[in-house]
Amino acid sequence: ERRLRIYREADRYFHGQGKVILPPKFSVSMRARYPKLKANYCKTIVNAMVSKLKVTNVRCEDKQTGDYLQNIWRASKMDARNIKNIRQAVKRGDSFLLVWPDVKTKTSQIHVLDAETCFPFYLDDEGTLLYFKRQFIGFNLKGEPAAFKFIYYHDRLEKFYSPVSVAIMNSGSRVE
């Protein structure tokens, strides 16, 4: 929940809805010059920074795995698609990519995931990943609203979903 509050605050700031807090000496000066000014909102410059960032290498301690990831990166056309990933990392502080096999093409694809829906769980303080949970509200195959939860383990995927009411969909509530 804390992480989602930080994401929402970053989103508000990114869309020009974030308050700029001035140090006390500047606040006095601004109030004297602009007595009707109640708040100052600032548009962020994230897009300028994002357009200059580029992933130059994908690597792993194991050379064979690193080469495999590099090939998946190229096949997924991530040089073109990675702007979304970088924007999330800059804007929210977190960004998630998922490498998953594509059964139809018998290859693996990289998917950029929305940071608000992703929750990694670690085994220890060294960052050993135990599992990765992704939860969101979407639509099932019949087109009805549903809450989805996918739990990715190193050897399997567990999927859960349950129907939700249209009222919950319209309220913008998240699955907890």
PDB file of C-alpha atoms in Angstrom:
ATOM      1  CA  GLU A   1       0.000   0.000   0.000  1.00  0.00           C
ATOM      2  CA  ARG A   2       2.869   2.391   0.824  1.00  0.00           C
ATOM      3  CA  ARG A   3       4.437   1.741  -2.564  1.00  0.00           C
ATOM      4  CA  LEU A   4       1.130   2.422  -4.361  1.00  0.00           C
ATOM      5  CA  ARG A   5       0.801   5.776  -2.525  1.00  0.00           C
ATOM      6  CA  ILE A   6       4.299   6.705  -3.743  1.00  0.00           C
ATOM      7  CA  TYR A   7       3.337   5.702  -7.305  1.00  0.00           C
ATOM      8  CA  ARG A   8       0.147   7.796  -7.175  1.00  0.00           C
ATOM      9  CA  GLU A   9       2.123  10.791  -5.907  1.00  0.00           C
ATOM     10  CA  ALA A  10       4.680  10.339  -8.709  1.00  0.00           C
ATOM     11  CA  ASP A  11       1.853  10.107 -11.272  1.00  0.00           C
ATOM     12  CA  ARG A  12       0.270  13.337  -9.981  1.00  0.00           C
ATOM     13  CA  TYR A  13       3.650  15.072 -10.181  1.00  0.00           C
ATOM     14  CA  PHE A  14       4.290  13.723 -13.688  1.00  0.00           C
ATOM     15  CA  HIS A  15       0.937  15.126 -14.874  1.00  0.00           C
ATOM     16  CA  GLY A  16       1.653  18.585 -13.408  1.00  0.00           C
ATOM     17  CA  GLN A  17      -0.422  18.177 -10.270  1.00  0.00           C
ATOM     18  CA  GLY A  18       2.433  18.084  -7.749  1.00  0.00           C
ATOM     19  CA  LYS A  19       2.899  20.962  -5.332  1.00  0.00           C
ATOM     20  CA  VAL A  20       6.265  22.666  -5.245  1.00  0.00           C
ATOM     21  CA  ILE A  21       7.290  23.304  -1.648  1.00  0.00           C
ATOM     22  CA  LEU A  22       9.469  26.389  -1.269  1.00  0.00           C
ATOM     23  CA  PRO A  23      11.927  27.040   1.577  1.00  0.00           C
ATOM     24  CA  PRO A  24      10.547  29.512   4.176  1.00  0.00           C
ATOM     25  CA  LYS A  25      12.543  32.545   2.975  1.00  0.00           C
ATOM     26  CA  PHE A  26      11.236  32.098  -0.596  1.00  0.00           C
ATOM     27  CA  SER A  27       7.677  31.504   0.634  1.00  0.00           C
ATOM     28  CA  VAL A  28       7.661  34.891   2.390  1.00  0.00           C
ATOM     29  CA  SER A  29       8.977  36.567  -0.760  1.00  0.00           C
ATOM     30  CA  MET A  30       6.417  34.832  -3.010  1.00  0.00           C
ATOM     31  CA  ARG A  31       3.508  35.697  -0.685  1.00  0.00           C
ATOM     32  CA  ALA A  32       4.630  39.346  -0.602  1.00  0.00           C
ATOM     33  CA  ARG A  33       4.852  39.513  -4.399  1.00  0.00           C
ATOM     34  CA  TYR A  34       1.789  37.341  -5.189  1.00  0.00           C
ATOM     35  CA  PRO A  35      -0.632  37.619  -2.221  1.00  0.00           C
ATOM     36  CA  LYS A  36      -3.376  35.554  -3.925  1.00  0.00           C
ATOM     37  CA  LEU A  37      -1.060  32.637  -4.725  1.00  0.00           C
ATOM     38  CA  LYS A  38      -2.202  29.579  -2.746  1.00  0.00           C
ATOM     39  CA  ALA A  39      -0.097  26.808  -4.304  1.00  0.00           C
ATOM     40  CA  ASN A  40       2.539  26.394  -6.959  1.00  0.00           C
ATOM     41  CA  TYR A  41       2.331  23.446  -9.324  1.00  0.00           C
ATOM     42  CA  CYS A  42       5.216  22.376 -11.489  1.00  0.00           C
ATOM     43  CA  LYS A  43       5.271  20.258 -14.649  1.00  0.00           C
ATOM     44  CA  THR A  44       7.981  17.617 -14.452  1.00  0.00           C
ATOM     45  CA  ILE A  45      10.832  17.215 -16.927  1.00  0.00           C
ATOM     46  CA  VAL A  46      10.808  13.413 -16.842  1.00  0.00           C
ATOM     47  CA  ASN A  47      10.108  13.055 -20.564  1.00  0.00           C
ATOM     48  CA  ALA A  48      13.256  15.004 -21.448  1.00  0.00           C
ATOM     49  CA  MET A  49      15.340  12.661 -19.299  1.00  0.00           C
ATOM     50  CA  VAL A  50      13.619   9.506 -20.554  1.00  0.00           C
ATOM     51  CA  SER A  51      14.269  10.376 -24.193  1.00  0.00           C
ATOM     52  CA  LYS A  52      18.024  10.451 -23.486  1.00  0.00           C
ATOM     53  CA  LEU A  53      18.254   7.134 -21.591  1.00  0.00           C
ATOM     54  CA  LYS A  54      19.034   3.922 -23.426  1.00  0.00           C
ATOM     55  CA  VAL A  55      19.821   0.356 -22.376  1.00  0.00           C
ATOM     56  CA  THR A  56      23.235  -0.467 -23.801  1.00  0.00           C
ATOM     57  CA  ASN A  57      23.659  -4.013 -22.548  1.00  0.00           C
ATOM     58  CA  VAL A  58      21.742  -6.901 -21.017  1.00  0.00           C
ATOM     59  CA  ARG A  59      23.988  -9.203 -19.057  1.00  0.00           C
ATOM     60  CA  CYS A  60      24.035 -11.929 -16.466  1.00  0.00           C
ATOM     61  CA  GLU A  61      26.778 -13.585 -14.406  1.00  0.00           C
ATOM     62  CA  ASP A  62      26.342 -16.761 -16.439  1.00  0.00           C
ATOM     63  CA  LYS A  63      27.530 -15.954 -19.996  1.00  0.00           C
ATOM     64  CA  GLN A  64      25.187 -18.457 -21.670  1.00  0.00           C
ATOM     65  CA  THR A  65      22.164 -17.020 -19.840  1.00  0.00           C
ATOM     66  CA  GLY A  66      23.341 -13.493 -20.656  1.00  0.00           C
ATOM     67  CA  ASP A  67      23.602 -14.316 -24.369  1.00  0.00           C
ATOM     68  CA  TYR A  68      20.134 -15.905 -24.240  1.00  0.00           C
ATOM     69  CA  LEU A  69      18.671 -12.766 -22.594  1.00  0.00           C
ATOM     70  CA  GLN A  70      20.418 -10.535 -25.143  1.00  0.00           C
ATOM     71  CA  ASN A  71      18.813 -12.559 -27.977  1.00  0.00           C
ATOM     72  CA  ILE A  72      15.369 -12.306 -26.332  1.00  0.00           C
ATOM     73  CA  TRP A  73      15.914  -8.550 -25.896  1.00  0.00           C
ATOM     74  CA  ARG A  74      16.593  -8.159 -29.630  1.00  0.00           C
ATOM     75  CA  ALA A  75      13.752 -10.509 -30.689  1.00  0.00           C
ATOM     76  CA  SER A  76      11.286  -8.587 -28.477  1.00  0.00           C
ATOM     77  CA  LYS A  77      12.355  -5.321 -30.163  1.00  0.00           C
ATOM     78  CA  MET A  78      13.025  -3.846 -26.733  1.00  0.00           C
ATOM     79  CA  ASP A  79      15.227  -1.061 -28.101  1.00  0.00           C
ATOM     80  CA  ALA A  80      12.005   0.458 -29.473  1.00  0.00           C
ATOM     81  CA  ARG A  81       9.640  -0.648 -26.671  1.00  0.00           C
ATOM     82  CA  ASN A  82      11.923   0.086 -23.720  1.00  0.00           C
ATOM     83  CA  ILE A  83      10.905   3.756 -23.480  1.00  0.00           C
ATOM     84  CA  LYS A  84       7.833   2.668 -21.446  1.00  0.00           C
ATOM     85  CA  ASN A  85      10.061   0.701 -19.090  1.00  0.00           C
ATOM     86  CA  ILE A  86      12.510   3.582 -18.620  1.00  0.00           C
ATOM     87  CA  ARG A  87       9.685   6.078 -18.062  1.00  0.00           C
ATOM     88  CA  GLN A  88       8.282   3.912 -15.260  1.00  0.00           C
ATOM     89  CA  ALA A  89      11.715   3.577 -13.669  1.00  0.00           C
ATOM     90  CA  VAL A  90      12.318   7.335 -13.758  1.00  0.00           C
ATOM     91  CA  LYS A  91       8.784   8.362 -12.811  1.00  0.00           C
ATOM     92  CA  ARG A  92       8.053   5.780 -10.108  1.00  0.00           C
ATOM     93  CA  GLY A  93      11.433   4.471  -9.043  1.00  0.00           C
ATOM     94  CA  ASP A  94      10.505   0.907 -10.031  1.00  0.00           C
ATOM     95  CA  SER A  95      10.163  -0.876 -13.332  1.00  0.00           C
ATOM     96  CA  PHE A  96       9.403  -4.500 -14.094  1.00  0.00           C
ATOM     97  CA  LEU A  97      10.093  -6.657 -17.129  1.00  0.00           C
ATOM     98  CA  LEU A  98       8.906 -10.225 -17.409  1.00  0.00           C
ATOM     99  CA  VAL A  99      10.578 -12.805 -19.661  1.00  0.00           C
ATOM    100  CA  TRP A 100       8.020 -15.458 -20.471  1.00  0.00           C
ATOM    101  CA  PRO A 101       7.816 -18.242 -23.081  1.00  0.00           C
ATOM    102  CA  ASP A 102       5.413 -17.729 -25.976  1.00  0.00           C
ATOM    103  CA  VAL A 103       3.797 -21.115 -26.663  1.00  0.00           C
ATOM    104  CA  LYS A 104       2.684 -20.191 -30.208  1.00  0.00           C
ATOM    105  CA  THR A 105       6.108 -19.139 -31.496  1.00  0.00           C
ATOM    106  CA  LYS A 106       8.104 -21.411 -29.148  1.00  0.00           C
ATOM    107  CA  THR A 107      10.291 -18.450 -28.210  1.00  0.00           C
ATOM    108  CA  SER A 108      10.447 -16.180 -25.180  1.00  0.00           C
ATOM    109  CA  GLN A 109       9.128 -12.632 -25.111  1.00  0.00           C
ATOM    110  CA  ILE A 110       9.853  -9.696 -22.827  1.00  0.00           C
ATOM    111  CA  HIS A 111       6.805  -7.921 -21.446  1.00  0.00           C
ATOM    112  CA  VAL A 112       6.861  -4.482 -19.789  1.00  0.00           C
ATOM    113  CA  LEU A 113       4.622  -4.630 -16.712  1.00  0.00           C
ATOM    114  CA  ASP A 114       2.892  -1.763 -14.919  1.00  0.00           C
ATOM    115  CA  ALA A 115       4.775  -1.177 -11.663  1.00  0.00           C
ATOM    116  CA  GLU A 116       1.502  -0.629  -9.784  1.00  0.00           C
ATOM    117  CA  THR A 117       0.481  -4.236 -10.403  1.00  0.00           C
ATOM    118  CA  CYS A 118       3.793  -5.955  -9.518  1.00  0.00           C
ATOM    119  CA  PHE A 119       4.958  -7.188  -6.139  1.00  0.00           C
ATOM    120  CA  PRO A 120       8.274  -9.074  -5.823  1.00  0.00           C
ATOM    121  CA  PHE A 121       8.775 -11.185  -2.673  1.00  0.00           C
ATOM    122  CA  TYR A 122      12.319 -11.962  -1.580  1.00  0.00           C
ATOM    123  CA  LEU A 123      13.670 -14.889   0.408  1.00  0.00           C
ATOM    124  CA  ASP A 124      16.416 -12.913   2.133  1.00  0.00           C
ATOM    125  CA  ASP A 125      18.105  -9.502   2.390  1.00  0.00           C
ATOM    126  CA  GLU A 126      20.503 -10.368  -0.449  1.00  0.00           C
ATOM    127  CA  GLY A 127      17.633 -10.107  -2.933  1.00  0.00           C
ATOM    128  CA  THR A 128      17.021 -13.796  -3.692  1.00  0.00           C
ATOM    129  CA  LEU A 129      13.624 -13.739  -5.387  1.00  0.00           C
ATOM    130  CA  LEU A 130      11.136 -16.174  -3.853  1.00  0.00           C
ATOM    131  CA  TYR A 131       8.225 -15.335  -6.154  1.00  0.00           C
ATOM    132  CA  PHE A 132       6.723 -12.466  -8.084  1.00  0.00           C
ATOM    133  CA  LYS A 133       3.050 -11.529  -7.737  1.00  0.00           C
ATOM    134  CA  ARG A 134       1.074  -9.497 -10.259  1.00  0.00           C
ATOM    135  CA  GLN A 135      -2.473  -8.433  -9.435  1.00  0.00           C
ATOM    136  CA  PHE A 136      -4.905  -6.209 -11.308  1.00  0.00           C
ATOM    137  CA  ILE A 137      -8.526  -5.736 -12.316  1.00  0.00           C
ATOM    138  CA  GLY A 138      -9.369  -6.598 -15.922  1.00  0.00           C
ATOM    139  CA  PHE A 139     -11.863  -8.600 -17.965  1.00  0.00           C
ATOM    140  CA  ASN A 140     -12.264 -12.382 -18.249  1.00  0.00           C
ATOM    141  CA  LEU A 141     -12.822 -14.210 -21.561  1.00  0.00           C
ATOM    142  CA  LYS A 142     -16.561 -13.484 -21.404  1.00  0.00           C
ATOM    143  CA  GLY A 143     -15.859  -9.740 -21.132  1.00  0.00           C
ATOM    144  CA  GLU A 144     -16.932  -9.570 -17.474  1.00  0.00           C
ATOM    145  CA  PRO A 145     -14.872  -7.609 -14.904  1.00  0.00           C
ATOM    146  CA  ALA A 146     -12.590  -9.798 -12.783  1.00  0.00           C
ATOM    147  CA  ALA A 147      -9.768  -9.498 -10.271  1.00  0.00           C
ATOM    148  CA  PHE A 148      -6.658 -11.350 -11.445  1.00  0.00           C
ATOM    149  CA  LYS A 149      -3.667 -12.537  -9.444  1.00  0.00           C
ATOM    150  CA  PHE A 150      -0.725 -14.271 -11.108  1.00  0.00           C
ATOM    151  CA  ILE A 151       2.051 -15.715  -8.960  1.00  0.00           C
ATOM    152  CA  TYR A 152       5.251 -16.480 -10.860  1.00  0.00           C
ATOM    153  CA  TYR A 153       7.579 -19.011  -9.216  1.00  0.00           C
ATOM    154  CA  HIS A 154      10.869 -20.092 -10.779  1.00  0.00           C
ATOM    155  CA  ASP A 155       9.260 -23.344 -11.969  1.00  0.00           C
ATOM    156  CA  ARG A 156       5.530 -22.622 -12.364  1.00  0.00           C
ATOM    157  CA  LEU A 157       2.780 -20.027 -12.703  1.00  0.00           C
ATOM    158  CA  GLU A 158      -0.319 -19.967 -10.501  1.00  0.00           C
ATOM    159  CA  LYS A 159      -3.328 -18.006 -11.763  1.00  0.00           C
ATOM    160  CA  PHE A 160      -6.300 -16.868  -9.700  1.00  0.00           C
ATOM    161  CA  TYR A 161      -9.267 -14.729 -10.592  1.00  0.00           C
ATOM    162  CA  SER A 162     -12.634 -13.845  -9.184  1.00  0.00           C
ATOM    163  CA  PRO A 163     -15.565 -11.840 -10.521  1.00  0.00           C
ATOM    164  CA  VAL A 164     -15.906  -8.238  -9.337  1.00  0.00           C
ATOM    165  CA  SER A 165     -18.853  -5.892  -9.533  1.00  0.00           C
ATOM    166  CA  VAL A 166     -19.020  -3.057 -12.038  1.00  0.00           C
ATOM    167  CA  ALA A 167     -19.246  -0.648  -9.071  1.00  0.00           C
ATOM    168  CA  ILE A 168     -15.742  -1.688  -7.953  1.00  0.00           C
ATOM    169  CA  MET A 169     -14.448  -1.284 -11.519  1.00  0.00           C
ATOM    170  CA  ASN A 170     -15.825   2.270 -11.696  1.00  0.00           C
ATOM    171  CA  SER A 171     -14.456   3.255  -8.285  1.00  0.00           C
ATOM    172  CA  GLY A 172     -10.854   2.672  -9.380  1.00  0.00           C
ATOM    173  CA  SER A 173     -10.187   0.383  -6.405  1.00  0.00           C
ATOM    174  CA  ARG A 174      -7.227  -1.946  -6.562  1.00  0.00           C
ATOM    175  CA  VAL A 175      -7.153  -5.624  -5.682  1.00  0.00           C
ATOM    176  CA  GLU A 176      -5.563  -6.158  -2.259  1.00  0.00           C
TER     177      GLU A 176
END
